[in-house]
Tab-separated table of C-alpha atoms in Angstrom:
chain	number	residue	atom	x	y	z
A	1	ARG	CA	71.930	120.187	157.250
A	2	SER	CA	72.042	123.597	155.618
A	3	PHE	CA	74.620	126.217	156.516
A	4	ALA	CA	71.889	128.410	158.038
A	5	SER	CA	71.098	125.779	160.658
A	6	GLN	CA	74.733	125.467	161.724
A	7	THR	CA	75.291	126.081	165.441
A	8	ASP	CA	77.506	128.958	166.606
A	9	GLY	CA	80.114	126.433	167.740
A	10	GLU	CA	80.128	124.646	164.387
A	11	ALA	CA	80.478	127.965	162.570
A	12	ARG	CA	83.316	129.083	164.862
A	13	VAL	CA	85.282	125.827	164.461
A	14	ALA	CA	84.725	125.823	160.681
A	15	GLN	CA	85.924	129.445	160.465
A	16	VAL	CA	89.140	128.641	162.356
A	17	LEU	CA	89.757	125.650	160.077
A	18	ARG	CA	89.172	127.769	156.942
A	19	GLU	CA	91.742	130.286	158.236
A	20	LYS	CA	94.321	127.612	159.130
A	21	PHE	CA	93.742	125.514	155.993
A	22	PRO	CA	93.004	128.099	153.273
A	23	GLY	CA	93.608	125.506	150.545
A	24	ALA	CA	91.089	123.015	151.948
A	25	SER	CA	88.676	121.782	149.301
A	26	ALA	CA	86.100	120.637	151.884
A	27	ILE	CA	85.467	121.385	155.564
A	28	LYS	CA	82.527	119.968	157.490
A	29	VAL	CA	81.986	120.485	161.218
A	30	VAL	CA	79.156	118.749	163.083
A	31	ASP	CA	78.299	119.184	166.766
A	32	ILE	CA	77.732	115.578	167.908
A	33	SER	CA	77.080	116.521	171.526
A	34	GLY	CA	73.422	117.337	170.978
A	35	GLY	CA	74.043	121.044	170.530
A	36	CYS	CA	75.984	121.933	173.671
A	37	GLY	CA	79.297	122.294	171.826
A	38	ALA	CA	81.215	119.729	173.887
A	39	MET	CA	82.048	117.297	171.069
A	40	TYR	CA	82.563	117.794	167.351
A	41	GLU	CA	83.126	115.657	164.308
A	42	ILE	CA	85.341	117.274	161.698
A	43	HIS	CA	85.860	116.226	158.106
A	44	ILE	CA	88.542	118.158	156.257
A	45	GLU	CA	89.976	117.563	152.806
A	46	SER	CA	93.158	119.442	152.019
A	47	GLU	CA	96.173	119.162	149.753
A	48	GLU	CA	98.280	120.058	152.826
A	49	PHE	CA	97.718	116.504	154.123
A	50	ARG	CA	99.304	114.834	151.092
A	51	ASP	CA	102.296	112.603	151.945
A	52	LYS	CA	101.585	112.868	155.681
A	53	ARG	CA	100.560	109.977	157.902
A	54	PRO	CA	97.078	110.194	159.468
A	55	VAL	CA	98.554	110.913	162.899
A	56	GLN	CA	100.452	113.894	161.426
A	57	GLN	CA	97.290	115.139	159.679
A	58	HIS	CA	95.296	114.921	162.915
A	59	ARG	CA	98.072	116.713	164.798
A	60	MET	CA	97.819	119.578	162.287
A	61	VAL	CA	94.069	119.863	162.939
A	62	ASN	CA	94.560	119.649	166.713
A	63	GLN	CA	97.184	122.393	166.525
A	64	ALA	CA	94.884	124.606	164.428
A	65	LEU	CA	92.108	124.184	167.004
A	66	SER	CA	94.293	124.358	170.120
A	67	GLU	CA	92.253	127.179	171.720
A	68	GLU	CA	88.836	125.717	170.838
A	69	ILE	CA	89.803	122.242	172.088
A	70	LYS	CA	90.237	123.596	175.626
A	71	THR	CA	86.446	123.827	175.999
A	72	MET	CA	85.615	120.512	174.304
A	73	HIS	CA	85.174	117.043	175.770
A	74	GLY	CA	85.954	115.259	172.541
A	75	LEU	CA	86.824	115.611	168.897
A	76	ARG	CA	86.536	113.151	166.020
A	77	ILE	CA	88.802	114.037	163.120
A	78	PHE	CA	88.589	112.657	159.598
A	79	THR	CA	91.200	113.927	157.146
A	80	SER	CA	91.745	113.233	153.462
A	81	THR	CA	93.470	114.594	150.378
A	82	PRO	CA	91.618	115.593	147.213
A	83	LYS	CA	91.385	112.863	144.603
A	84	PRO	CA	93.500	113.676	141.517
């Protein structure tokens, strides 16, 4: 899906993630609720996750999105570090 067809919610969540993880090499946000903004799938690749367990990485994302999460029903988070 092209950036132009991104929903307002996807754009908002992606913007928050770009601000909180300025060193991220990849951020992808997809509304998986059919467009109503209730559930998102997030893929984020950042050097900040290196040497952290997945639960710590997900906690970082949850913390970054603490305000946005209040209006969501669910969130799927996929984190990774850039390959050397």
